[in-house]
Amino acid sequence: QNLNLTKAYFNNYFELLKKNYLESERCKYLVNKYNLKETTDFGCVKKIFINGQDISISAIEMINKIDVINENTDLTKVKTYCEIGGGFGLNLQLLINNFPNIKKFLYIDIYPVIYYGTEYLRKFFNKSVIDYSITKKQKEISFSKNDNLEIICIPNWEIEKIKIQIDHFHNSHSFAEMSDEIIQKYLYFLKDRNTKSYSLVFYSDKGNEKFKPISFEKIIQKLNVNKNVNLTNVVQSDDKSNDKLLISN
């Protein structure tokens, strides 16, 4: 009986969620502007059917962030892109499908997350994915000097081998879950690779007794941040669901 009640609750929740997205003008704008194909594989249940296709709600919220980032730092001029903490790879998938100028991607994450992200991206981009089984044999990690799509997916312990100049770096939320020491190490790495621009997404709330994310004020002190943007979700659930976007370019 409890399982049936829980199932009914979630079904009602998903139906209300779908209704809110389908009625959202922002959602309609994003779906018409961007390519959001193939975002509901691997058993996705939080999705809507719009413009003749199923689209993941996570993809809609992700492309919403990408759209705001692009307004504040022109992604159409980027050729090399690095993301630390890319989750299962959705952000890179959306960038590849919508910004054909970006051909070289570096995706860094902890194990086992990097494995899941690598296999997710391999499903769509096949031989363009270069994984740890290849890079672990290399003394240096770099992009090929051509215009072919390359997605280098490596665990965080391979970071010192990277010999790549980065046009744009992105991190969403995971910096807020790291110590100052680890963040400083990553910032040194990025500066050493002559990173031209940054987009960093942070939690807007201050956490609680059990979890205290690093404040974006501290990051502002460490980077030459010139834009501090409030990110509004496509569908609002509460004020705390909004994020902070920091831009340095």
Coordinates of N, CA and C in Angstrom, one line a residue, residues 19-164:
K19 N 3.3 19.9 -16.8 CA 2.4 21.0 -17.2 C 3.0 22.3 -17.0
N20 N 3.8 22.5 -16.0 CA 4.5 23.8 -15.7 C 5.5 24.1 -16.8
Y21 N 6.2 23.0 -17.3 CA 7.2 23.2 -18.3 C 6.5 23.5 -19.7
L22 N 5.5 22.8 -20.0 CA 4.8 22.9 -21.3 C 4.2 24.3 -21.4
E23 N 3.8 24.9 -20.2 CA 3.2 26.2 -20.2 C 4.2 27.4 -20.1
S24 N 5.5 27.0 -19.9 CA 6.5 28.0 -19.7 C 7.0 28.6 -21.0
E25 N 6.9 30.0 -21.1 CA 7.4 30.7 -22.3 C 8.9 30.5 -22.5
R26 N 9.6 30.5 -21.4 CA 11.1 30.3 -21.4 C 11.4 28.9 -22.0
C27 N 10.7 27.9 -21.6 CA 10.9 26.6 -22.0 C 10.6 26.5 -23.6
K28 N 9.5 27.1 -24.0 CA 9.2 27.1 -25.5 C 10.3 27.8 -26.3
Y29 N 10.9 28.9 -25.7 CA 11.9 29.6 -26.4 C 13.2 28.7 -26.5
L30 N 13.6 28.1 -25.4 CA 14.8 27.2 -25.4 C 14.6 26.0 -26.4
V31 N 13.5 25.4 -26.3 CA 13.2 24.2 -27.2 C 13.3 24.6 -28.7
N32 N 12.8 25.8 -29.0 CA 12.8 26.3 -30.4 C 14.2 26.7 -30.8
K33 N 15.0 27.2 -29.9 CA 16.3 27.8 -30.2 C 17.4 26.7 -30.3
Y34 N 17.3 25.7 -29.5 CA 18.4 24.7 -29.4 C 18.1 23.3 -29.8
N35 N 19.1 22.5 -30.1 CA 19.0 21.1 -30.5 C 19.0 20.3 -29.2
L36 N 17.9 19.7 -28.8 CA 17.8 19.0 -27.5 C 17.5 17.5 -27.8
K37 N 17.9 17.0 -28.9 CA 17.6 15.6 -29.3 C 18.4 14.6 -28.4
E38 N 17.9 13.5 -28.3 CA 18.5 12.3 -27.6 C 19.0 12.7 -26.2
T39 N 18.1 13.3 -25.4 CA 18.4 13.6 -24.0 C 17.6 12.7 -23.0
T40 N 16.8 11.7 -23.5 CA 16.0 10.9 -22.6 C 16.4 9.4 -22.6
D41 N 17.6 9.1 -23.1 CA 18.0 7.7 -23.1 C 18.3 7.3 -21.7
F42 N 18.6 6.0 -21.5 CA 19.0 5.4 -20.2 C 17.9 5.5 -19.2
G43 N 16.6 5.4 -19.6 CA 15.5 5.3 -18.6 C 15.1 6.6 -18.0
C44 N 15.2 7.7 -18.7 CA 14.8 9.0 -18.2 C 13.3 9.1 -18.0
V45 N 12.9 9.5 -16.8 CA 11.4 9.6 -16.5 C 11.0 11.1 -16.4
K46 N 11.9 12.0 -16.0 CA 11.5 13.4 -15.9 C 11.7 14.0 -17.3
K47 N 10.7 14.0 -18.1 CA 10.7 14.5 -19.5 C 9.4 15.0 -19.9
I48 N 9.4 15.8 -21.0 CA 8.2 16.3 -21.6 C 8.2 16.0 -23.1
F49 N 7.0 15.9 -23.7 CA 6.9 15.7 -25.1 C 6.5 17.1 -25.7
I50 N 7.4 17.6 -26.5 CA 7.2 18.9 -27.1 C 7.9 19.0 -28.5
N51 N 7.3 19.7 -29.4 CA 7.8 19.9 -30.7 C 8.1 18.5 -31.4
G52 N 7.3 17.5 -31.1 CA 7.4 16.2 -31.7 C 8.5 15.3 -31.1
Q53 N 9.0 15.7 -30.0 CA 10.1 14.8 -29.4 C 10.1 14.8 -27.9
D54 N 10.6 13.8 -27.3 CA 10.7 13.7 -25.8 C 12.0 14.5 -25.5
I55 N 11.9 15.3 -24.5 CA 13.1 16.1 -24.0 C 13.2 16.0 -22.5
S56 N 14.4 15.7 -22.0 CA 14.7 15.6 -20.6 C 14.5 17.0 -20.0
I57 N 13.9 17.0 -18.8 CA 13.7 18.3 -18.0 C 15.1 18.7 -17.6
S58 N 16.0 17.8 -17.3 CA 17.4 18.2 -16.9 C 18.1 18.9 -18.0
A59 N 17.8 18.4 -19.3 CA 18.4 19.1 -20.5 C 17.9 20.5 -20.6
I60 N 16.6 20.7 -20.3 CA 16.0 22.0 -20.5 C 16.6 23.0 -19.5
E61 N 16.8 22.5 -18.2 CA 17.4 23.4 -17.2 C 18.9 23.6 -17.5
M62 N 19.6 22.6 -18.1 CA 21.0 22.7 -18.4 C 21.2 23.7 -19.6
I63 N 20.3 23.6 -20.6 CA 20.5 24.5 -21.8 C 20.1 25.9 -21.4
N64 N 19.3 26.1 -20.4 CA 18.9 27.4 -19.8 C 20.2 28.1 -19.3
K65 N 21.0 27.3 -18.5 CA 22.2 27.8 -18.0 C 23.2 28.2 -19.1
I66 N 23.3 27.3 -20.1 CA 24.2 27.5 -21.2 C 23.8 28.8 -22.0
D67 N 22.5 29.0 -22.1 CA 22.0 30.2 -22.8 C 22.5 31.4 -22.1
V68 N 22.3 31.4 -20.8 CA 22.7 32.6 -20.0 C 24.2 32.8 -20.0
I69 N 25.0 31.7 -19.9 CA 26.4 31.8 -20.0 C 26.9 32.4 -21.4
N70 N 26.2 31.9 -22.4 CA 26.5 32.4 -23.8 C 26.2 33.9 -23.9
E71 N 25.2 34.4 -23.2 CA 24.9 35.8 -23.3 C 26.0 36.6 -22.6
N72 N 26.6 36.0 -21.6 CA 27.6 36.8 -20.8 C 29.1 36.5 -21.2
T73 N 29.3 35.5 -21.9 CA 30.6 35.2 -22.5 C 30.4 34.4 -23.8
D74 N 30.8 34.9 -24.9 CA 30.4 34.4 -26.2 C 31.1 33.0 -26.5
L75 N 30.2 32.0 -26.3 CA 30.7 30.6 -26.6 C 31.0 30.3 -28.0
T76 N 30.4 31.1 -28.9 CA 30.6 30.9 -30.4 C 32.1 31.2 -30.8
K77 N 32.9 31.8 -29.9 CA 34.3 32.1 -30.2 C 35.2 31.1 -29.6
V78 N 34.7 30.1 -28.8 CA 35.5 29.1 -28.1 C 35.8 28.0 -29.0
K79 N 37.1 27.5 -28.9 CA 37.5 26.3 -29.6 C 37.9 25.2 -28.7
T80 N 38.4 25.5 -27.5 CA 38.7 24.4 -26.5 C 38.0 24.7 -25.2
Y81 N 37.4 23.6 -24.7 CA 36.5 23.8 -23.5 C 36.8 22.7 -22.5
C82 N 36.9 23.1 -21.2 CA 37.2 22.2 -20.2 C 36.2 22.3 -19.1
E83 N 35.7 21.1 -18.6 CA 34.8 21.1 -17.5 C 35.3 20.1 -16.5
I84 N 35.4 20.6 -15.2 CA 35.7 19.7 -14.1 C 34.4 19.4 -13.4
G85 N 34.1 18.2 -13.1 CA 32.9 17.8 -12.5 C 31.7 17.8 -13.4
G86 N 31.8 17.1 -14.5 CA 30.8 17.2 -15.6 C 29.6 16.2 -15.4
G87 N 29.6 15.5 -14.2 CA 28.5 14.5 -14.0 C 28.4 13.5 -15.1
F88 N 27.3 13.2 -15.6 CA 27.2 12.1 -16.6 C 27.4 12.6 -18.0
G89 N 27.7 13.8 -18.2 CA 28.1 14.3 -19.5 C 27.1 15.1 -20.3
L90 N 26.0 15.4 -19.7 CA 24.9 16.1 -20.4 C 25.3 17.5 -20.9
N91 N 26.0 18.2 -20.1 CA 26.5 19.6 -20.5 C 27.3 19.5 -21.8
L92 N 28.2 18.6 -21.8 CA 29.1 18.5 -23.0 C 28.2 18.1 -24.2
Q93 N 27.3 17.2 -24.0 CA 26.5 16.7 -25.1 C 25.7 17.9 -25.7
L94 N 25.1 18.7 -24.9 CA 24.4 19.9 -25.4 C 25.3 20.9 -26.1
L95 N 26.5 21.1 -25.5 CA 27.4 22.0 -26.2 C 27.8 21.5 -27.6
I96 N 28.1 20.3 -27.7 CA 28.6 19.7 -28.9 C 27.4 19.8 -30.0
N97 N 26.2 19.6 -29.5 CA 25.1 19.6 -30.5 C 24.7 21.0 -30.9
N98 N 25.1 22.0 -30.1 CA 24.7 23.4 -30.4 C 25.7 24.4 -30.7
F99 N 27.0 24.1 -30.4 CA 28.1 25.0 -30.7 C 29.1 24.3 -31.5
P100 N 28.9 24.1 -32.8 CA 29.8 23.4 -33.7 C 31.2 23.9 -33.8
N101 N 31.4 25.2 -33.3 CA 32.8 25.8 -33.3 C 33.7 25.1 -32.3
I102 N 33.1 24.5 -31.2 CA 33.9 23.9 -30.2 C 34.1 22.5 -30.6
K103 N 35.4 22.2 -30.9 CA 35.7 20.8 -31.3 C 36.5 20.0 -30.3
K104 N 37.1 20.7 -29.4 CA 38.0 20.1 -28.4 C 37.5 20.2 -27.0
F105 N 37.2 19.1 -26.4 CA 36.6 19.1 -25.0 C 37.5 18.3 -24.1
L106 N 37.7 18.8 -22.9 CA 38.4 18.1 -21.8 C 37.5 18.0 -20.6
Y107 N 37.2 16.8 -20.3 CA 36.2 16.5 -19.2 C 37.0 15.7 -18.1
I108 N 37.0 16.3 -16.9 CA 37.7 15.8 -15.7 C 36.7 15.6 -14.6
D109 N 36.8 14.4 -14.0 CA 35.9 14.1 -12.9 C 36.6 13.0 -12.0
I110 N 36.0 12.8 -10.8 CA 36.5 11.7 -10.0 C 35.9 10.4 -10.4
Y111 N 36.6 9.3 -10.0 CA 36.1 8.0 -10.3 C 35.1 7.6 -9.2
P112 N 34.0 6.9 -9.5 CA 33.6 6.3 -10.8 C 32.8 7.2 -11.7
V113 N 32.5 8.5 -11.3 CA 31.7 9.4 -12.1 C 32.2 9.5 -13.5
I114 N 33.6 9.6 -13.6 CA 34.2 9.8 -15.0 C 33.9 8.6 -15.9
Y115 N 33.8 7.4 -15.3 CA 33.4 6.3 -16.1 C 32.0 6.4 -16.7
Y116 N 31.1 6.8 -15.8 CA 29.7 6.9 -16.3 C 29.6 8.0 -17.4
G117 N 30.2 9.1 -17.2 CA 30.2 10.2 -18.1 C 30.9 9.8 -19.5
T118 N 32.0 9.1 -19.4 CA 32.7 8.6 -20.6 C 31.8 7.7 -21.4
E119 N 31.1 6.8 -20.8 CA 30.3 5.8 -21.5 C 29.0 6.5 -22.1
Y120 N 28.5 7.5 -21.3 CA 27.3 8.3 -21.8 C 27.7 9.0 -23.1
L121 N 28.9 9.7 -23.1 CA 29.3 10.5 -24.2 C 29.7 9.6 -25.4
R122 N 30.3 8.4 -25.1 CA 30.7 7.5 -26.1 C 29.5 6.9 -26.9
K123 N 28.3 6.8 -26.2 CA 27.1 6.4 -26.8 C 26.7 7.3 -28.0
F124 N 26.9 8.6 -27.9 CA 26.5 9.5 -28.9 C 27.7 9.9 -29.8
F125 N 28.9 9.9 -29.3 CA 30.0 10.5 -30.1 C 31.1 9.5 -30.4
N126 N 30.9 8.2 -30.0 CA 31.7 7.1 -30.4 C 33.2 7.3 -30.4
K127 N 33.8 7.3 -31.5 CA 35.3 7.3 -31.6 C 35.9 8.7 -31.3
S128 N 35.0 9.7 -31.1 CA 35.5 11.0 -30.7 C 35.9 11.0 -29.3
V129 N 35.5 10.0 -28.5 CA 35.8 10.0 -27.1 C 37.1 9.3 -26.8
I130 N 38.0 10.0 -26.1 CA 39.3 9.4 -25.8 C 39.3 9.2 -24.2
D131 N 39.5 8.0 -23.8 CA 39.3 7.7 -22.4 C 40.6 7.4 -21.7
Y132 N 40.5 7.0 -20.4 CA 41.6 6.8 -19.6 C 42.5 5.6 -20.0
S133 N 41.8 4.6 -20.7 CA 42.6 3.5 -21.2 C 43.7 3.9 -22.2
I134 N 43.4 5.1 -22.8 CA 44.4 5.6 -23.8 C 45.4 6.6 -23.1
T135 N 44.8 7.5 -22.3 CA 45.6 8.6 -21.7 C 46.6 8.0 -20.7
K136 N 46.3 6.9 -20.0 CA 47.2 6.4 -19.0 C 48.5 6.0 -19.5
K137 N 48.5 5.7 -20.8 CA 49.8 5.3 -21.5 C 50.6 6.5 -22.0
Q138 N 50.0 7.7 -21.9 CA 50.7 8.8 -22.5 C 51.4 9.6 -21.4
K139 N 52.5 10.2 -21.8 CA 53.3 11.1 -20.9 C 52.6 12.5 -20.8
E140 N 52.1 12.9 -21.9 CA 51.4 14.2 -22.0 C 50.0 14.0 -22.7
I141 N 49.1 14.8 -22.2 CA 47.7 14.7 -22.8 C 47.5 16.0 -23.5
S142 N 47.2 15.9 -24.8 CA 46.9 17.1 -25.6 C 46.0 16.8 -26.7
F143 N 45.4 17.9 -27.3 CA 44.5 17.7 -28.5 C 45.3 17.5 -29.8
S144 N 44.7 16.8 -30.7 CA 45.3 16.7 -32.0 C 45.1 18.1 -32.7
K145 N 46.1 18.4 -33.6 CA 46.1 19.7 -34.3 C 45.2 19.6 -35.6
N146 N 43.9 19.4 -35.4 CA 43.0 19.4 -36.5 C 41.6 19.9 -36.0
D147 N 40.7 19.8 -36.9 CA 39.3 20.3 -36.6 C 38.3 19.2 -36.3
N148 N 38.9 18.0 -36.0 CA 38.0 16.8 -35.7 C 37.5 17.0 -34.2
L149 N 36.3 16.5 -34.0 CA 35.8 16.5 -32.6 C 36.6 15.5 -31.7
E150 N 37.1 16.1 -30.6 CA 37.8 15.2 -29.6 C 37.2 15.5 -28.2
I151 N 36.9 14.4 -27.5 CA 36.4 14.6 -26.1 C 37.3 13.7 -25.2
I152 N 38.2 14.4 -24.5 CA 39.2 13.7 -23.7 C 38.6 13.6 -22.3
C153 N 38.3 12.3 -21.8 CA 37.7 12.1 -20.5 C 38.7 11.4 -19.6
I154 N 39.1 12.2 -18.5 CA 40.1 11.6 -17.7 C 39.8 11.8 -16.2
P155 N 40.3 10.9 -15.4 CA 40.1 11.0 -13.9 C 41.0 12.2 -13.4
N156 N 40.7 12.7 -12.2 CA 41.4 13.9 -11.7 C 42.9 13.7 -11.5
W157 N 43.3 12.4 -11.3 CA 44.7 12.2 -11.0 C 45.6 12.3 -12.3
E158 N 45.0 12.5 -13.4 CA 45.7 12.7 -14.7 C 46.0 14.2 -15.0
I159 N 45.6 15.0 -14.1 CA 45.5 16.5 -14.5 C 46.9 17.1 -14.8
E160 N 48.0 16.6 -14.1 CA 49.3 17.1 -14.3 C 49.9 16.8 -15.7
K161 N 49.3 15.9 -16.4 CA 49.8 15.5 -17.7 C 49.2 16.3 -18.8
I162 N 48.3 17.2 -18.5 CA 47.5 17.9 -19.5 C 48.4 19.1 -20.0
K163 N 48.6 19.1 -21.3 CA 49.3 20.2 -22.0 C 48.4 20.8 -23.1
I164 N 47.4 21.6 -22.5 CA 46.4 22.1 -23.4 C 46.1 23.6 -23.0

